[in-house]
Short mmCIF file of the N, C-alpha and C atoms (twelve columns), coordinates in Angstrom:
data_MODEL
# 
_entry.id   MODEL 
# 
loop_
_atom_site.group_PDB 
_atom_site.id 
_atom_site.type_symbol 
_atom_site.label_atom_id 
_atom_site.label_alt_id 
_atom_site.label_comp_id 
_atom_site.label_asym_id 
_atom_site.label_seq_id 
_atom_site.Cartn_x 
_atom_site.Cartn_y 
_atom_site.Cartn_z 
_atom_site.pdbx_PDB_model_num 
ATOM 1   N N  . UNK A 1  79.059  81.136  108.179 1 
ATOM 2   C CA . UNK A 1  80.330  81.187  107.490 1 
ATOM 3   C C  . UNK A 1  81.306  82.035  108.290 1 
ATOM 4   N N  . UNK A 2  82.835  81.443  108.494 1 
ATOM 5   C CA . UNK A 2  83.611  82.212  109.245 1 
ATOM 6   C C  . UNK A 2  84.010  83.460  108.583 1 
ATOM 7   N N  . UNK A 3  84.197  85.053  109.105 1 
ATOM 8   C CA . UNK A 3  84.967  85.669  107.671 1 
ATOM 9   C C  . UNK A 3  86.079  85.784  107.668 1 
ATOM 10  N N  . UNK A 4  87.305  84.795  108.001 1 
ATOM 11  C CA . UNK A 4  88.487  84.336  107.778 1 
ATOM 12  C C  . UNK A 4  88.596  83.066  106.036 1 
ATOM 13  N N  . UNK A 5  86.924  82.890  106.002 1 
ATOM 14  C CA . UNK A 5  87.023  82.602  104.762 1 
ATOM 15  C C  . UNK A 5  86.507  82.446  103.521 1 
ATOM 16  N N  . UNK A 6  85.987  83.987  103.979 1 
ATOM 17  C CA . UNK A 6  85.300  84.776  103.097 1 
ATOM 18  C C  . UNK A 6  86.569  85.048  102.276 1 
ATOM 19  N N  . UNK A 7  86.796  85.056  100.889 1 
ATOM 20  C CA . UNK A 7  87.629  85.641  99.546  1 
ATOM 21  C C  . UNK A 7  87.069  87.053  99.263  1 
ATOM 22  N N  . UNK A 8  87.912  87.696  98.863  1 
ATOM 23  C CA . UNK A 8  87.641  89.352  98.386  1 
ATOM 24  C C  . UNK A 8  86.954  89.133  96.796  1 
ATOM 25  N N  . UNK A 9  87.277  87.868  96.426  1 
ATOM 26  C CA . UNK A 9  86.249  87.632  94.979  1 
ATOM 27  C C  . UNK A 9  85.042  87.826  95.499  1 
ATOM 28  N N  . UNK A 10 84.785  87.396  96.591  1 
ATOM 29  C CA . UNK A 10 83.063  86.949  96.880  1 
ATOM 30  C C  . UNK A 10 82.610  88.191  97.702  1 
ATOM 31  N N  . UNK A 11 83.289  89.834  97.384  1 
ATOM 32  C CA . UNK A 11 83.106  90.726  98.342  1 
ATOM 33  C C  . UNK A 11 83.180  91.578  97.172  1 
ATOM 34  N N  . UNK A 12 81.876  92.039  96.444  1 
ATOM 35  C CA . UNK A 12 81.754  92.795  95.148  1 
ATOM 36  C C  . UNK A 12 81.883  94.455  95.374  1 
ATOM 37  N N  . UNK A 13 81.150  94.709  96.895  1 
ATOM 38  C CA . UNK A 13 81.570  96.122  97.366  1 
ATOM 39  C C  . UNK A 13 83.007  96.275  97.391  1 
ATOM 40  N N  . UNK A 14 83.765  95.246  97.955  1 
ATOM 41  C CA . UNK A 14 85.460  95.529  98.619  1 
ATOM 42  C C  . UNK A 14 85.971  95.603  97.126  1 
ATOM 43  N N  . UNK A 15 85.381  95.079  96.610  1 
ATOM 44  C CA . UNK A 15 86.551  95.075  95.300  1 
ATOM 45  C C  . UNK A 15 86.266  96.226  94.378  1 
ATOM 46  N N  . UNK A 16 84.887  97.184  94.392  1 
ATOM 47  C CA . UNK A 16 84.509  98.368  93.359  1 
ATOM 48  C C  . UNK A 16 85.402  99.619  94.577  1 
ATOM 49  N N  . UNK A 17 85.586  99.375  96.052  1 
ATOM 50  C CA . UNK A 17 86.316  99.829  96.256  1 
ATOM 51  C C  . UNK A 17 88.059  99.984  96.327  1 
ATOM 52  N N  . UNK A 18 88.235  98.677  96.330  1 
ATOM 53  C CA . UNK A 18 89.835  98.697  95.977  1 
ATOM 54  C C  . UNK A 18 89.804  99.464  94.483  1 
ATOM 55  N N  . UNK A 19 89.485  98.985  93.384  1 
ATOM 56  C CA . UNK A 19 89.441  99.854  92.287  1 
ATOM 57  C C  . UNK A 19 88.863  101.325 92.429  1 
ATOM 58  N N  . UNK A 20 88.528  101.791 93.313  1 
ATOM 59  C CA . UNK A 20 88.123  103.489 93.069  1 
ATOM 60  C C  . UNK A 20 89.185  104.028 93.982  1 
ATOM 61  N N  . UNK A 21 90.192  103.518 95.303  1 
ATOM 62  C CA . UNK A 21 90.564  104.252 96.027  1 
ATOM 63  C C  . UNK A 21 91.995  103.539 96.273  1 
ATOM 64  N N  . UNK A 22 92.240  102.231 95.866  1 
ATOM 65  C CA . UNK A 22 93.398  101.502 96.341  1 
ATOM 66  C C  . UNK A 22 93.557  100.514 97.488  1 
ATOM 67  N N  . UNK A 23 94.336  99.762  96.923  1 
ATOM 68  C CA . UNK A 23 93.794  98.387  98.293  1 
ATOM 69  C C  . UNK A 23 94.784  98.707  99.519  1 
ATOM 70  N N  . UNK A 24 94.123  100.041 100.596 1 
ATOM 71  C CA . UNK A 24 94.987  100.040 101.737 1 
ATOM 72  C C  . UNK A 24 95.132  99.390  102.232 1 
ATOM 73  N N  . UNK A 25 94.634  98.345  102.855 1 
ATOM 74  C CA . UNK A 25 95.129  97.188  103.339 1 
ATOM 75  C C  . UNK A 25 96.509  96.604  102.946 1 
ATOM 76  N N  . UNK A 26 96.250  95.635  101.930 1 
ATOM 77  C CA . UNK A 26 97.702  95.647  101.285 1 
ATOM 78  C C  . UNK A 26 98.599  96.517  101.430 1 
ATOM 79  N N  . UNK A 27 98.432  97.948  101.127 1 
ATOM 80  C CA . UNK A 27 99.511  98.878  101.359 1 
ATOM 81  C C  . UNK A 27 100.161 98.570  102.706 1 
ATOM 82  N N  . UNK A 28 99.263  99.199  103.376 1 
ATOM 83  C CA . UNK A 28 99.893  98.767  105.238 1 
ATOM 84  C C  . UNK A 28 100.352 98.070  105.809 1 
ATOM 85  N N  . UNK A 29 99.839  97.097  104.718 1 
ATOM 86  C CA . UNK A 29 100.742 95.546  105.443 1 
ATOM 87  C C  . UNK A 29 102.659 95.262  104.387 1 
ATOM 88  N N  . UNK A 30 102.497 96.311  103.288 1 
ATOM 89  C CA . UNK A 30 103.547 96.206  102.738 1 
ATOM 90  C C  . UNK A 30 104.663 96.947  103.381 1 
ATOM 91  N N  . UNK A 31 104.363 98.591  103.674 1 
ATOM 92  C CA . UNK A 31 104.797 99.361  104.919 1 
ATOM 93  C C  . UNK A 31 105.403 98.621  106.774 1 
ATOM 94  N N  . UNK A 32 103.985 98.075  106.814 1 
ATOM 95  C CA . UNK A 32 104.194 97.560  107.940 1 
ATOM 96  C C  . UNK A 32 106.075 96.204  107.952 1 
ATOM 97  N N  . UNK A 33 105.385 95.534  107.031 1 
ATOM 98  C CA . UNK A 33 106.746 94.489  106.876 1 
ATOM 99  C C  . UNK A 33 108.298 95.231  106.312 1 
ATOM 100 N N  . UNK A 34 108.397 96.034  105.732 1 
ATOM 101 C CA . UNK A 34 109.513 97.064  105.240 1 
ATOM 102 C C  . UNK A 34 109.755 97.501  106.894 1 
ATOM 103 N N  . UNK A 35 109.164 98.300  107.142 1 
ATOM 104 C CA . UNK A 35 109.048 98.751  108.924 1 
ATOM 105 C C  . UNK A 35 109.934 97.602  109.942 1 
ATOM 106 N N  . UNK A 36 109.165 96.727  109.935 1 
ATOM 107 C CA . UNK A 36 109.627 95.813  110.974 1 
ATOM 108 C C  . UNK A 36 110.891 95.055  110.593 1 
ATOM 109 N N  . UNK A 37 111.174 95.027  108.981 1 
ATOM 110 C CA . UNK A 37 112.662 94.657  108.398 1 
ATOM 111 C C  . UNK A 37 113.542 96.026  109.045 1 
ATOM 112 N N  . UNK A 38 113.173 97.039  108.644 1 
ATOM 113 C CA . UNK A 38 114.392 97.923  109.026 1 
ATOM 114 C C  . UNK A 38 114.228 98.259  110.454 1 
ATOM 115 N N  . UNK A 39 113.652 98.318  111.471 1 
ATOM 116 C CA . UNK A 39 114.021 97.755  112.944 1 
ATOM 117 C C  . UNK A 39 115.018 96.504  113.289 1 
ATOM 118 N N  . UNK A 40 114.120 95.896  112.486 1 
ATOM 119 C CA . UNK A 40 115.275 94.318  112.769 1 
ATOM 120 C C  . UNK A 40 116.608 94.206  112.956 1 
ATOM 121 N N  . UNK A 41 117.075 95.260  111.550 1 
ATOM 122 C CA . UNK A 41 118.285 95.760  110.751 1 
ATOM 123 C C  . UNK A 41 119.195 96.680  112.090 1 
ATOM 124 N N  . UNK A 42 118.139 97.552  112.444 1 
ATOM 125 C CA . UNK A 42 118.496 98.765  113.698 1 
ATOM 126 C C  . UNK A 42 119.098 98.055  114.920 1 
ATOM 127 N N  . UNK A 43 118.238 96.792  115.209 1 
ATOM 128 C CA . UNK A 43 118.429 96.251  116.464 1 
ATOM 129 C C  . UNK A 43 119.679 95.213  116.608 1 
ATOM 130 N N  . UNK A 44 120.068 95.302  115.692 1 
ATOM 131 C CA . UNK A 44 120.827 94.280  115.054 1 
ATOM 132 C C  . UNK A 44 122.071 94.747  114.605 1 
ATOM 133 N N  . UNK A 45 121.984 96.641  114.603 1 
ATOM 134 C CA . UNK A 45 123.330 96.957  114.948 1 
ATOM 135 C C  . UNK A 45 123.807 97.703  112.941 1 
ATOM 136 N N  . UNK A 46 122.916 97.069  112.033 1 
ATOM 137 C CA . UNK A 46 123.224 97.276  110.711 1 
ATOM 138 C C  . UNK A 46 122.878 98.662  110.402 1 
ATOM 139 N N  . UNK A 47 123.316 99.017  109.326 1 
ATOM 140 C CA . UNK A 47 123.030 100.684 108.512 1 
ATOM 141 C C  . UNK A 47 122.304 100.060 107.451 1 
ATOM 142 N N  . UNK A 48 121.169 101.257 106.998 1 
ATOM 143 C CA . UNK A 48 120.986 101.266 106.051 1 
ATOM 144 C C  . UNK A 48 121.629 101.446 104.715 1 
ATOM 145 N N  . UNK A 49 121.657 100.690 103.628 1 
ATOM 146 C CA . UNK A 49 122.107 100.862 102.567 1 
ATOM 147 C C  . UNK A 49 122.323 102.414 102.461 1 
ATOM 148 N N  . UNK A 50 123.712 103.402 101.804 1 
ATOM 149 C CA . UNK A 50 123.602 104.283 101.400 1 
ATOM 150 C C  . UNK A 50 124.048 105.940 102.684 1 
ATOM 151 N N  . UNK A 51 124.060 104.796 103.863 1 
ATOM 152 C CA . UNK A 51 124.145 105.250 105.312 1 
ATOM 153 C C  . UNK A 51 125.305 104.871 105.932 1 
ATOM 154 N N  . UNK A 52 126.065 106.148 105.789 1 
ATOM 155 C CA . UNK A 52 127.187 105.737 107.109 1 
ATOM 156 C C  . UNK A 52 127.246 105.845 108.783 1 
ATOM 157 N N  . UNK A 53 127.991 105.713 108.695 1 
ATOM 158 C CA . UNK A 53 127.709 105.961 111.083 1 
ATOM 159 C C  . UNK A 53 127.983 107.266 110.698 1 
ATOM 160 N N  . UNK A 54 127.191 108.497 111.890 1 
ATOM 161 C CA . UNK A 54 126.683 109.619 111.761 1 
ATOM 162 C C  . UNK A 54 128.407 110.497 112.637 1 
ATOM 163 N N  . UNK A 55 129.097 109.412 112.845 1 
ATOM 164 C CA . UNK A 55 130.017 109.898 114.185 1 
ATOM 165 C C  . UNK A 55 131.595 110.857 112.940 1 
# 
């Protein structure tokens, strides 16, 4: 079996641990994409909401 398709249903350890500690994964990848939006934003010349030019 590949484990690209293995499900986290069928992973009874991964899941007594997401419930005792939090699903970092998910987190990081939610961080990670916020991250690479506000670079995008940077490179691209935009301010953040709430942010004026510092000049």
């Amino acid at each position: 079996m590949k484990t690209d398709s293995i499900r986290t249903e069928e992973l009874p350890i991964y899941e007594s641990l997401i419930r005792e500690r939090g699903d970092v994964v998910e987190e990081a990848r939610v961080v990670a994409e916020e991250t690479q939006h506000q670079m995008t934003e940077a490179l691209n010349g935009l301010t953040p909401a709430g942010r004026g030019p510092s000049s």
